[in-house]
Amino acid sequence: MRDWILKVKNLTKIYGDGCPKCLESETNKCSFCKATIAVNSVSFTLYRGEILGIVGESGSGKSTLVRSLYFDITPTFGEVYLNGEERNIFDFNSEEKRRLRNFKMGMVYQNPFLGLNFEITAGGNVAEKLLMANWRNYFNIRRRIKELFEKTEFPLSRIDDFPSTLSGGMLQRVQIAKALANNPEIIFLDEPTSGLDLSVQARLLDLIKKIQHEFKISMILVSHDLGVIRLLADRVLVMKEGRIIESGLTDQILEDPQHPYTQLLVNSML
Amino acid sequence: MMQDIILEVRNLSKKFNLHLLGGKVITAFQEVSFVLRRGEFLGISGKSGSGKSSLIKCIYRTYLPTEGEIVYYPKNNGVPIDLAKCSDEKVIELRHKSIGYVSQFFYPIPRVSCLEIVSQALIQQGADKDEAKRKAKNMLLRLLIPEKLFDAYPSTFSGGEKQRVNIAQALVKEAELLLLDEPTASLDKTSKAIILEEILKLKERRVSAIGIFHDDEDLKRFADRILVLEDGKIKEVYKNDKNS
Amino acid sequence: MIKGYNFAFIDEYAKREIRRKILKAVSIPGYQVPFGSRELPIARGWGTGGLQITLSLIGKEDILKVIDQGCDESVNAVNIKRFVKATTGVSITTDTLKATIIQTRHRIPEEELTETQILVFQVPYPEPLRLVEPQESETRRMHAEADYAKIWVYLYENIVRWGEITIGARYPVLVNGRYIMDPSPIPRYDVPKLNYARTLYLFGAGREKRIYAVPPFTEIKPLEFEDHKFRIEDFTDKCCALCGSKDTFLDEIIDGDKRIFTCSDTSFCKKRRKNPNIPKSSRKK
């Protein structure tokens, strides 16, 4: 059986004061202290080489969950273990966290403004990751950037263009190239294709699948679109109001959903 | 001998709880029990709606069984696994390595060529890319998919061609257990014959199979034993006399 | 010496704080130490940082030299010298080798300094990362975590755009393998002089209220790529019109319609005019 690469235990994010009754709340708002429980006691395992889908509607906590794993957001409590690291990664100091972010993880945001620096060129955005990993040879850096852009089907002629001149699909390709730069073990994708034209979305998703097959990277793919999940993910977690309400094989979730909310979601597919 | 049995289904039931229809419960099948031996081909027959597809889908874990056990005995005295309750991870592993499935309706992944679909099945087993491609091409040719279609997308194929790609990805895998849901449905007589030939060849490797055929002739050619379902329950199980 | 003022103008407590900050700076090479920058009869932006360091360290026996862009006679250098002399009575010199404390703006003297001398730099902007990050809280974090990717990206973008790194003065350097430092607006030519030097270098920014230091024999490496190495200014085929030196940093002067080059370090130029073979270093090779 495949090895595990990420183990998440009781990950919780509460915005507001919080109180002992928060976790029992049925919705993501605590009726006692009015805090918002964006992520409520989420536990799951990510296996090496798989794509795990997380599906849910707006406010389900799926983005908060994934951004916590990438250290963008500090969780209220919970433990996350990365295979190969001995402690809960939230106990790491900022330097160790940065090391994980640079070398073991990659992230593709829905909004390219979050994932890219618009003041430097497309190639520069990818170079930043390499420079963080102490690459100090300009020619090698350029070569690696070109290699990554070829893999992500980003036109090499635009390597020195600024992000403000690039289309949505191209920006996502730059993000993917950047995420791949240091050969990470895990890539998080937070709605990577939402808002893009259908044909652009299709090509990007095919690219993600191709890359995953080639590099055997473990991925967590967040989407509100079950179609995207069906295309890419082997297993799915369904989130509602901060909790995982169902999890299973993708085909099982789509053909035999158990939870009422999952049935609603599946029935709402176009 | 324990080794002889590859699958043991005990008291298996599947009920659908349709929350969107106010909690209506639909029973697909109940209290189904049978045993499958290694190298045996079990045919399932019954009227439309009798629960045949649901039964196969439960074994493949596309459906979550409501009650009962599906004990799978891996070869070489491997640890028995209850497919009804084991982890998703385990199911994924088994689907890659040991269990093949031909669905009734083939919804091919869009924008992937049929050659890729078939070779992917082998690569997931750990095969080398070129080797996988070679075997995939071979299998497609044997199932009468011409070379010019190798790079084409199955979503553009005819029903019969789609079905043959579907069968190819299952047969190429060298699985221990094959689950076949109407594999000959959209095919003409010649193709049917070829497909059945290929499937029967697997007996040489002691592959076990469970197959649904609505065509009686195909069923009789395929099965060693036949299980008949009626209204979700087993009506009878009998040995198929191939010579009659 | 003017009466009614403390020796060296600032009070003893101020001197104590500044000396403590200098010690801290020396203990952590390249790290910017905040200090309480005092009021002086010179406006901010005119060398108050360097001046506070000089005033805190100077003693009756010291010999002071002040240069501005290499020149002893510029208005600012002269005013500072007068001010220090008036408040301390110390001797002033233009001879680099005779001075014990040298305060400088934007140049390192040509002659090699020794273990018994201190070079005090006037620094306008102490933060090398300001080029790529406007926020102070963020640059402090970047230094603390040695997260210098942004400035490296800046250098990469330079090469993409111009084929080479185009930073002239204030070329960022890595100090002792840890902190990136702004060596003040000295030309590239002078940057190699910081590396494994025998003398103590102190940097003072009065307006920005920071002190930092490079102790003797510290490794100073300008940021460079393996295949785009750091280069100093190119003076081949040029020499000083006054003394003929081919190995000094030259200023370009437009004289009517003529372009001539003269040594930036005026006192060394004078020495070379008398004896063209004077070496820069007193050490036996």
PDB file of C-alpha atoms in Angstrom, chain A residues 13-245:
ATOM      1  CA  LYS A  13      -9.440  27.363  12.759  1.00  0.00           C
ATOM      2  CA  ILE A  14     -11.630  29.675  14.778  1.00  0.00           C
ATOM      3  CA  TYR A  15     -11.982  33.343  13.956  1.00  0.00           C
ATOM      4  CA  GLY A  16     -13.022  35.308  16.998  1.00  0.00           C
ATOM      5  CA  ASP A  17     -12.787  34.630  20.710  1.00  0.00           C
ATOM      6  CA  GLY A  18     -13.773  31.007  20.700  1.00  0.00           C
ATOM      7  CA  CYS A  19     -15.275  29.121  23.614  1.00  0.00           C
ATOM      8  CA  PRO A  20     -15.515  25.506  24.755  1.00  0.00           C
ATOM      9  CA  LYS A  21     -18.833  25.105  22.940  1.00  0.00           C
ATOM     10  CA  CYS A  22     -17.495  26.105  19.532  1.00  0.00           C
ATOM     11  CA  LEU A  23     -16.574  22.651  18.311  1.00  0.00           C
ATOM     12  CA  GLU A  24     -20.022  21.297  19.043  1.00  0.00           C
ATOM     13  CA  SER A  25     -21.672  23.873  16.861  1.00  0.00           C
ATOM     14  CA  GLU A  26     -23.661  22.433  14.002  1.00  0.00           C
ATOM     15  CA  THR A  27     -22.955  25.327  11.721  1.00  0.00           C
ATOM     16  CA  ASN A  28     -19.752  27.259  11.349  1.00  0.00           C
ATOM     17  CA  LYS A  29     -20.982  30.001  13.669  1.00  0.00           C
ATOM     18  CA  CYS A  30     -20.892  29.383  17.385  1.00  0.00           C
ATOM     19  CA  SER A  31     -24.224  30.349  18.907  1.00  0.00           C
ATOM     20  CA  PHE A  32     -22.582  31.100  22.262  1.00  0.00           C
ATOM     21  CA  CYS A  33     -19.653  33.313  21.436  1.00  0.00           C
ATOM     22  CA  LYS A  34     -20.445  34.271  17.847  1.00  0.00           C
ATOM     23  CA  ALA A  35     -17.038  33.086  16.683  1.00  0.00           C
ATOM     24  CA  THR A  36     -16.690  31.603  13.208  1.00  0.00           C
ATOM     25  CA  ILE A  37     -15.359  28.070  13.143  1.00  0.00           C
ATOM     26  CA  ALA A  38     -13.974  28.066   9.654  1.00  0.00           C
ATOM     27  CA  VAL A  39     -12.398  24.628   9.978  1.00  0.00           C
ATOM     28  CA  ASN A  40     -13.743  22.205  12.575  1.00  0.00           C
ATOM     29  CA  SER A  41     -11.674  19.229  13.730  1.00  0.00           C
ATOM     30  CA  VAL A  42     -10.629  18.089  10.286  1.00  0.00           C
ATOM     31  CA  SER A  43      -8.628  14.880  10.090  1.00  0.00           C
ATOM     32  CA  PHE A  44      -7.450  13.014   7.007  1.00  0.00           C
ATOM     33  CA  THR A  45      -4.443  11.396   5.394  1.00  0.00           C
ATOM     34  CA  LEU A  46      -2.836  12.200   2.078  1.00  0.00           C
ATOM     35  CA  TYR A  47      -1.066   9.298   0.419  1.00  0.00           C
ATOM     36  CA  ARG A  48       2.021   9.553  -1.700  1.00  0.00           C
ATOM     37  CA  GLY A  49       1.337  10.069  -5.398  1.00  0.00           C
ATOM     38  CA  GLU A  50      -2.407  10.594  -5.114  1.00  0.00           C
ATOM     39  CA  ILE A  51      -4.627  13.507  -5.911  1.00  0.00           C
ATOM     40  CA  LEU A  52      -7.013  14.120  -3.026  1.00  0.00           C
ATOM     41  CA  GLY A  53      -9.985  16.265  -3.884  1.00  0.00           C
ATOM     42  CA  ILE A  54     -11.669  18.556  -1.411  1.00  0.00           C
ATOM     43  CA  VAL A  55     -15.075  19.687  -2.543  1.00  0.00           C
ATOM     44  CA  GLY A  56     -17.454  22.067  -0.888  1.00  0.00           C
ATOM     45  CA  GLU A  57     -19.320  25.239  -1.492  1.00  0.00           C
ATOM     46  CA  SER A  58     -18.285  28.755  -0.517  1.00  0.00           C
ATOM     47  CA  GLY A  59     -17.729  29.022   3.199  1.00  0.00           C
ATOM     48  CA  SER A  60     -17.121  25.320   3.648  1.00  0.00           C
ATOM     49  CA  GLY A  61     -13.635  25.979   4.953  1.00  0.00           C
ATOM     50  CA  LYS A  62     -11.810  24.172   2.183  1.00  0.00           C
ATOM     51  CA  SER A  63      -9.597  27.106   1.249  1.00  0.00           C
ATOM     52  CA  THR A  64      -8.873  27.907   4.889  1.00  0.00           C
ATOM     53  CA  LEU A  65      -7.878  24.292   5.403  1.00  0.00           C
ATOM     54  CA  VAL A  66      -5.449  24.200   2.521  1.00  0.00           C
ATOM     55  CA  ARG A  67      -3.991  27.608   3.275  1.00  0.00           C
ATOM     56  CA  SER A  68      -3.351  26.485   6.829  1.00  0.00           C
ATOM     57  CA  LEU A  69      -1.381  23.541   5.510  1.00  0.00           C
ATOM     58  CA  TYR A  70       0.687  25.963   3.438  1.00  0.00           C
ATOM     59  CA  PHE A  71       1.313  28.181   6.483  1.00  0.00           C
ATOM     60  CA  ASP A  72      -0.579  31.145   5.071  1.00  0.00           C
ATOM     61  CA  ILE A  73      -2.973  30.910   7.993  1.00  0.00           C
ATOM     62  CA  THR A  74      -2.150  29.848  11.543  1.00  0.00           C
ATOM     63  CA  PRO A  75      -4.639  27.272  12.812  1.00  0.00           C
ATOM     64  CA  THR A  76      -6.176  27.587  16.239  1.00  0.00           C
ATOM     65  CA  PHE A  77      -5.095  24.059  17.046  1.00  0.00           C
ATOM     66  CA  GLY A  78      -4.486  20.719  15.430  1.00  0.00           C
ATOM     67  CA  GLU A  79      -1.551  18.657  14.305  1.00  0.00           C
ATOM     68  CA  VAL A  80      -0.136  17.988  10.909  1.00  0.00           C
ATOM     69  CA  TYR A  81       2.625  15.498  10.264  1.00  0.00           C
ATOM     70  CA  LEU A  82       4.702  15.348   7.151  1.00  0.00           C
ATOM     71  CA  ASN A  83       6.324  12.011   6.456  1.00  0.00           C
ATOM     72  CA  GLY A  84       9.987  12.495   7.163  1.00  0.00           C
ATOM     73  CA  GLU A  85       9.530  15.203   9.771  1.00  0.00           C
ATOM     74  CA  GLU A  86       9.330  14.184  13.389  1.00  0.00           C
ATOM     75  CA  ARG A  87       7.135  16.854  14.903  1.00  0.00           C
ATOM     76  CA  ASN A  88       3.834  18.549  14.288  1.00  0.00           C
ATOM     77  CA  ILE A  89       4.791  21.019  11.568  1.00  0.00           C
ATOM     78  CA  PHE A  90       2.852  23.777  13.289  1.00  0.00           C
ATOM     79  CA  ASP A  91       5.402  23.572  16.087  1.00  0.00           C
ATOM     80  CA  PHE A  92       8.192  24.427  13.710  1.00  0.00           C
ATOM     81  CA  ASN A  93       9.831  27.839  13.952  1.00  0.00           C
ATOM     82  CA  SER A  94       9.432  30.237  11.056  1.00  0.00           C
ATOM     83  CA  GLU A  95      12.682  29.188   9.429  1.00  0.00           C
ATOM     84  CA  GLU A  96      11.734  25.521   9.434  1.00  0.00           C
ATOM     85  CA  LYS A  97       8.301  26.406   8.082  1.00  0.00           C
ATOM     86  CA  ARG A  98       9.908  28.410   5.320  1.00  0.00           C
ATOM     87  CA  ARG A  99      12.107  25.465   4.489  1.00  0.00           C
ATOM     88  CA  LEU A 100       9.039  23.250   4.145  1.00  0.00           C
ATOM     89  CA  ARG A 101       7.228  25.804   2.045  1.00  0.00           C
ATOM     90  CA  ASN A 102      10.202  26.251  -0.274  1.00  0.00           C
ATOM     91  CA  PHE A 103      11.331  22.700  -0.671  1.00  0.00           C
ATOM     92  CA  LYS A 104       8.537  20.328   0.136  1.00  0.00           C
ATOM     93  CA  MET A 105       5.422  22.201  -0.877  1.00  0.00           C
ATOM     94  CA  GLY A 106       3.986  24.159  -3.741  1.00  0.00           C
ATOM     95  CA  MET A 107       0.799  26.175  -4.015  1.00  0.00           C
ATOM     96  CA  VAL A 108      -1.418  27.344  -6.842  1.00  0.00           C
ATOM     97  CA  TYR A 109      -3.951  29.963  -5.834  1.00  0.00           C
ATOM     98  CA  GLN A 110      -7.196  30.719  -7.572  1.00  0.00           C
ATOM     99  CA  ASN A 111      -6.234  34.367  -7.610  1.00  0.00           C
ATOM    100  CA  PRO A 112      -2.853  34.820  -9.292  1.00  0.00           C
ATOM    101  CA  PHE A 113      -2.268  37.981  -7.285  1.00  0.00           C
ATOM    102  CA  LEU A 114      -1.817  35.801  -4.248  1.00  0.00           C
ATOM    103  CA  GLY A 115       0.620  33.458  -5.852  1.00  0.00           C
ATOM    104  CA  LEU A 116       2.675  35.753  -8.037  1.00  0.00           C
ATOM    105  CA  ASN A 117       4.618  38.968  -7.653  1.00  0.00           C
ATOM    106  CA  PHE A 118       3.345  41.287 -10.336  1.00  0.00           C
ATOM    107  CA  GLU A 119       6.367  43.560 -10.047  1.00  0.00           C
ATOM    108  CA  ILE A 120       8.765  40.991 -11.448  1.00  0.00           C
ATOM    109  CA  THR A 121       8.725  39.047 -14.681  1.00  0.00           C
ATOM    110  CA  ALA A 122       7.090  35.647 -15.183  1.00  0.00           C
ATOM    111  CA  GLY A 123      10.523  34.049 -15.225  1.00  0.00           C
ATOM    112  CA  GLY A 124      11.483  36.077 -12.183  1.00  0.00           C
ATOM    113  CA  ASN A 125       8.609  34.586 -10.221  1.00  0.00           C
ATOM    114  CA  VAL A 126       9.937  31.118 -10.876  1.00  0.00           C
ATOM    115  CA  ALA A 127      13.532  32.285 -10.327  1.00  0.00           C
ATOM    116  CA  GLU A 128      12.538  33.464  -6.866  1.00  0.00           C
ATOM    117  CA  LYS A 129      11.891  29.904  -5.768  1.00  0.00           C
ATOM    118  CA  LEU A 130      15.181  28.713  -7.204  1.00  0.00           C
ATOM    119  CA  LEU A 131      17.070  31.599  -5.610  1.00  0.00           C
ATOM    120  CA  MET A 132      15.483  30.717  -2.281  1.00  0.00           C
ATOM    121  CA  ALA A 133      16.974  27.291  -2.765  1.00  0.00           C
ATOM    122  CA  ASN A 134      20.378  28.917  -3.262  1.00  0.00           C
ATOM    123  CA  TRP A 135      20.739  28.534  -7.000  1.00  0.00           C
ATOM    124  CA  ARG A 136      23.507  30.958  -7.923  1.00  0.00           C
ATOM    125  CA  ASN A 137      24.229  30.266 -11.560  1.00  0.00           C
ATOM    126  CA  TYR A 138      22.278  32.500 -13.917  1.00  0.00           C
ATOM    127  CA  PHE A 139      22.502  30.190 -16.886  1.00  0.00           C
ATOM    128  CA  ASN A 140      21.291  27.201 -14.868  1.00  0.00           C
ATOM    129  CA  ILE A 141      18.465  29.249 -13.447  1.00  0.00           C
ATOM    130  CA  ARG A 142      17.368  30.291 -16.920  1.00  0.00           C
ATOM    131  CA  ARG A 143      17.588  26.751 -18.154  1.00  0.00           C
ATOM    132  CA  ARG A 144      15.500  25.433 -15.293  1.00  0.00           C
ATOM    133  CA  ILE A 145      12.884  28.151 -15.802  1.00  0.00           C
ATOM    134  CA  LYS A 146      12.643  27.250 -19.488  1.00  0.00           C
ATOM    135  CA  GLU A 147      12.374  23.588 -18.596  1.00  0.00           C
ATOM    136  CA  LEU A 148       9.520  24.294 -16.220  1.00  0.00           C
ATOM    137  CA  PHE A 149       7.750  26.563 -18.688  1.00  0.00           C
ATOM    138  CA  GLU A 150       7.981  23.887 -21.340  1.00  0.00           C
ATOM    139  CA  LYS A 151       6.468  21.361 -18.966  1.00  0.00           C
ATOM    140  CA  THR A 152       3.650  23.753 -18.123  1.00  0.00           C
ATOM    141  CA  GLU A 153       3.130  24.724 -21.750  1.00  0.00           C
ATOM    142  CA  PHE A 154       3.890  28.367 -21.093  1.00  0.00           C
ATOM    143  CA  PRO A 155       5.263  30.140 -24.184  1.00  0.00           C
ATOM    144  CA  LEU A 156       9.010  30.654 -23.799  1.00  0.00           C
ATOM    145  CA  SER A 157       8.857  33.890 -25.748  1.00  0.00           C
ATOM    146  CA  ARG A 158       7.082  35.433 -22.778  1.00  0.00           C
ATOM    147  CA  ILE A 159       9.522  34.399 -20.118  1.00  0.00           C
ATOM    148  CA  ASP A 160      10.536  37.996 -19.464  1.00  0.00           C
ATOM    149  CA  ASP A 161       7.086  39.511 -19.657  1.00  0.00           C
ATOM    150  CA  PHE A 162       5.356  40.964 -16.649  1.00  0.00           C
ATOM    151  CA  PRO A 163       2.326  39.160 -15.215  1.00  0.00           C
ATOM    152  CA  SER A 164       0.037  42.098 -15.927  1.00  0.00           C
ATOM    153  CA  THR A 165       0.434  41.326 -19.627  1.00  0.00           C
ATOM    154  CA  LEU A 166      -0.501  37.659 -19.314  1.00  0.00           C
ATOM    155  CA  SER A 167      -3.879  35.968 -19.641  1.00  0.00           C
ATOM    156  CA  GLY A 168      -5.554  34.080 -16.806  1.00  0.00           C
ATOM    157  CA  GLY A 169      -4.567  30.693 -18.152  1.00  0.00           C
ATOM    158  CA  MET A 170      -0.956  31.789 -18.587  1.00  0.00           C
ATOM    159  CA  LEU A 171      -0.821  33.147 -15.059  1.00  0.00           C
ATOM    160  CA  GLN A 172      -1.919  29.807 -13.699  1.00  0.00           C
ATOM    161  CA  ARG A 173       0.770  28.094 -15.743  1.00  0.00           C
ATOM    162  CA  VAL A 174       3.359  30.376 -14.204  1.00  0.00           C
ATOM    163  CA  GLN A 175       2.015  29.482 -10.783  1.00  0.00           C
ATOM    164  CA  ILE A 176       2.258  25.803 -11.575  1.00  0.00           C
ATOM    165  CA  ALA A 177       5.798  26.210 -12.884  1.00  0.00           C
ATOM    166  CA  LYS A 178       6.703  28.097  -9.737  1.00  0.00           C
ATOM    167  CA  ALA A 179       5.141  25.402  -7.575  1.00  0.00           C
ATOM    168  CA  LEU A 180       7.176  22.727  -9.356  1.00  0.00           C
ATOM    169  CA  ALA A 181      10.465  24.629  -9.218  1.00  0.00           C
ATOM    170  CA  ASN A 182      12.081  22.858  -6.293  1.00  0.00           C
ATOM    171  CA  ASN A 183      10.548  19.423  -6.911  1.00  0.00           C
ATOM    172  CA  PRO A 184       8.118  19.521  -4.028  1.00  0.00           C
ATOM    173  CA  GLU A 185       6.495  16.457  -2.548  1.00  0.00           C
ATOM    174  CA  ILE A 186       3.087  18.066  -2.195  1.00  0.00           C
ATOM    175  CA  ILE A 187       1.274  20.649  -4.264  1.00  0.00           C
ATOM    176  CA  PHE A 188      -1.862  22.371  -3.058  1.00  0.00           C
ATOM    177  CA  LEU A 189      -4.242  23.668  -5.694  1.00  0.00           C
ATOM    178  CA  ASP A 190      -6.937  26.018  -4.455  1.00  0.00           C
ATOM    179  CA  GLU A 191      -9.554  26.315  -7.188  1.00  0.00           C
ATOM    180  CA  PRO A 192      -6.821  26.629  -9.801  1.00  0.00           C
ATOM    181  CA  THR A 193      -9.156  26.945 -12.749  1.00  0.00           C
ATOM    182  CA  SER A 194     -12.207  28.705 -11.384  1.00  0.00           C
ATOM    183  CA  GLY A 195     -13.130  31.711 -13.454  1.00  0.00           C
ATOM    184  CA  LEU A 196     -11.209  30.660 -16.538  1.00  0.00           C
ATOM    185  CA  ASP A 197     -12.690  29.940 -19.958  1.00  0.00           C
ATOM    186  CA  LEU A 198     -13.772  26.335 -20.354  1.00  0.00           C
ATOM    187  CA  SER A 199     -11.226  25.428 -22.973  1.00  0.00           C
ATOM    188  CA  VAL A 200      -8.486  27.055 -20.929  1.00  0.00           C
ATOM    189  CA  GLN A 201      -9.698  25.212 -17.869  1.00  0.00           C
ATOM    190  CA  ALA A 202      -9.690  21.912 -19.725  1.00  0.00           C
ATOM    191  CA  ARG A 203      -6.127  22.363 -20.945  1.00  0.00           C
ATOM    192  CA  LEU A 204      -4.922  23.378 -17.496  1.00  0.00           C
ATOM    193  CA  LEU A 205      -6.558  20.411 -15.814  1.00  0.00           C
ATOM    194  CA  ASP A 206      -5.100  18.055 -18.382  1.00  0.00           C
ATOM    195  CA  LEU A 207      -1.740  19.651 -17.716  1.00  0.00           C
ATOM    196  CA  ILE A 208      -2.096  19.130 -13.992  1.00  0.00           C
ATOM    197  CA  LYS A 209      -2.943  15.498 -14.559  1.00  0.00           C
ATOM    198  CA  LYS A 210      -0.017  15.038 -16.895  1.00  0.00           C
ATOM    199  CA  ILE A 211       2.390  16.622 -14.467  1.00  0.00           C
ATOM    200  CA  GLN A 212       1.083  14.570 -11.618  1.00  0.00           C
ATOM    201  CA  HIS A 213       1.595  11.384 -13.588  1.00  0.00           C
ATOM    202  CA  GLU A 214       5.058  12.365 -14.668  1.00  0.00           C
ATOM    203  CA  PHE A 215       6.421  13.611 -11.375  1.00  0.00           C
ATOM    204  CA  LYS A 216       4.299  11.494  -9.059  1.00  0.00           C
ATOM    205  CA  ILE A 217       3.617  14.498  -6.868  1.00  0.00           C
ATOM    206  CA  SER A 218       0.962  14.187  -4.181  1.00  0.00           C
ATOM    207  CA  MET A 219      -1.703  16.826  -4.589  1.00  0.00           C
ATOM    208  CA  ILE A 220      -4.589  18.290  -2.703  1.00  0.00           C
ATOM    209  CA  LEU A 221      -7.052  19.816  -5.108  1.00  0.00           C
ATOM    210  CA  VAL A 222      -9.731  22.107  -3.782  1.00  0.00           C
ATOM    211  CA  SER A 223     -12.724  22.816  -5.957  1.00  0.00           C
ATOM    212  CA  HIS A 224     -16.392  23.564  -5.737  1.00  0.00           C
ATOM    213  CA  ASP A 225     -16.794  21.845  -9.104  1.00  0.00           C
ATOM    214  CA  LEU A 226     -17.357  18.109  -8.901  1.00  0.00           C
ATOM    215  CA  GLY A 227     -16.498  17.816 -12.573  1.00  0.00           C
ATOM    216  CA  VAL A 228     -12.979  19.015 -11.872  1.00  0.00           C
ATOM    217  CA  ILE A 229     -12.711  16.597  -8.977  1.00  0.00           C
ATOM    218  CA  ARG A 230     -13.954  13.717 -11.097  1.00  0.00           C
ATOM    219  CA  LEU A 231     -11.353  14.417 -13.725  1.00  0.00           C
ATOM    220  CA  LEU A 232      -8.393  14.524 -11.395  1.00  0.00           C
ATOM    221  CA  ALA A 233      -8.956  13.079  -7.958  1.00  0.00           C
ATOM    222  CA  ASP A 234      -8.856   9.478  -6.801  1.00  0.00           C
ATOM    223  CA  ARG A 235     -10.462  10.265  -3.474  1.00  0.00           C
ATOM    224  CA  VAL A 236     -12.635  13.092  -2.272  1.00  0.00           C
ATOM    225  CA  LEU A 237     -13.378  14.836   0.991  1.00  0.00           C
ATOM    226  CA  VAL A 238     -16.694  16.663   1.108  1.00  0.00           C
ATOM    227  CA  MET A 239     -16.729  19.705   3.358  1.00  0.00           C
ATOM    228  CA  LYS A 240     -19.633  21.641   4.763  1.00  0.00           C
ATOM    229  CA  GLU A 241     -19.465  24.422   7.327  1.00  0.00           C
ATOM    230  CA  GLY A 242     -15.927  23.573   8.304  1.00  0.00           C
ATOM    231  CA  ARG A 243     -16.371  19.848   8.719  1.00  0.00           C
ATOM    232  CA  ILE A 244     -15.691  16.819   6.577  1.00  0.00           C
ATOM    233  CA  ILE A 245     -19.123  15.322   6.207  1.00  0.00           C
TER     234      ILE A 245
END
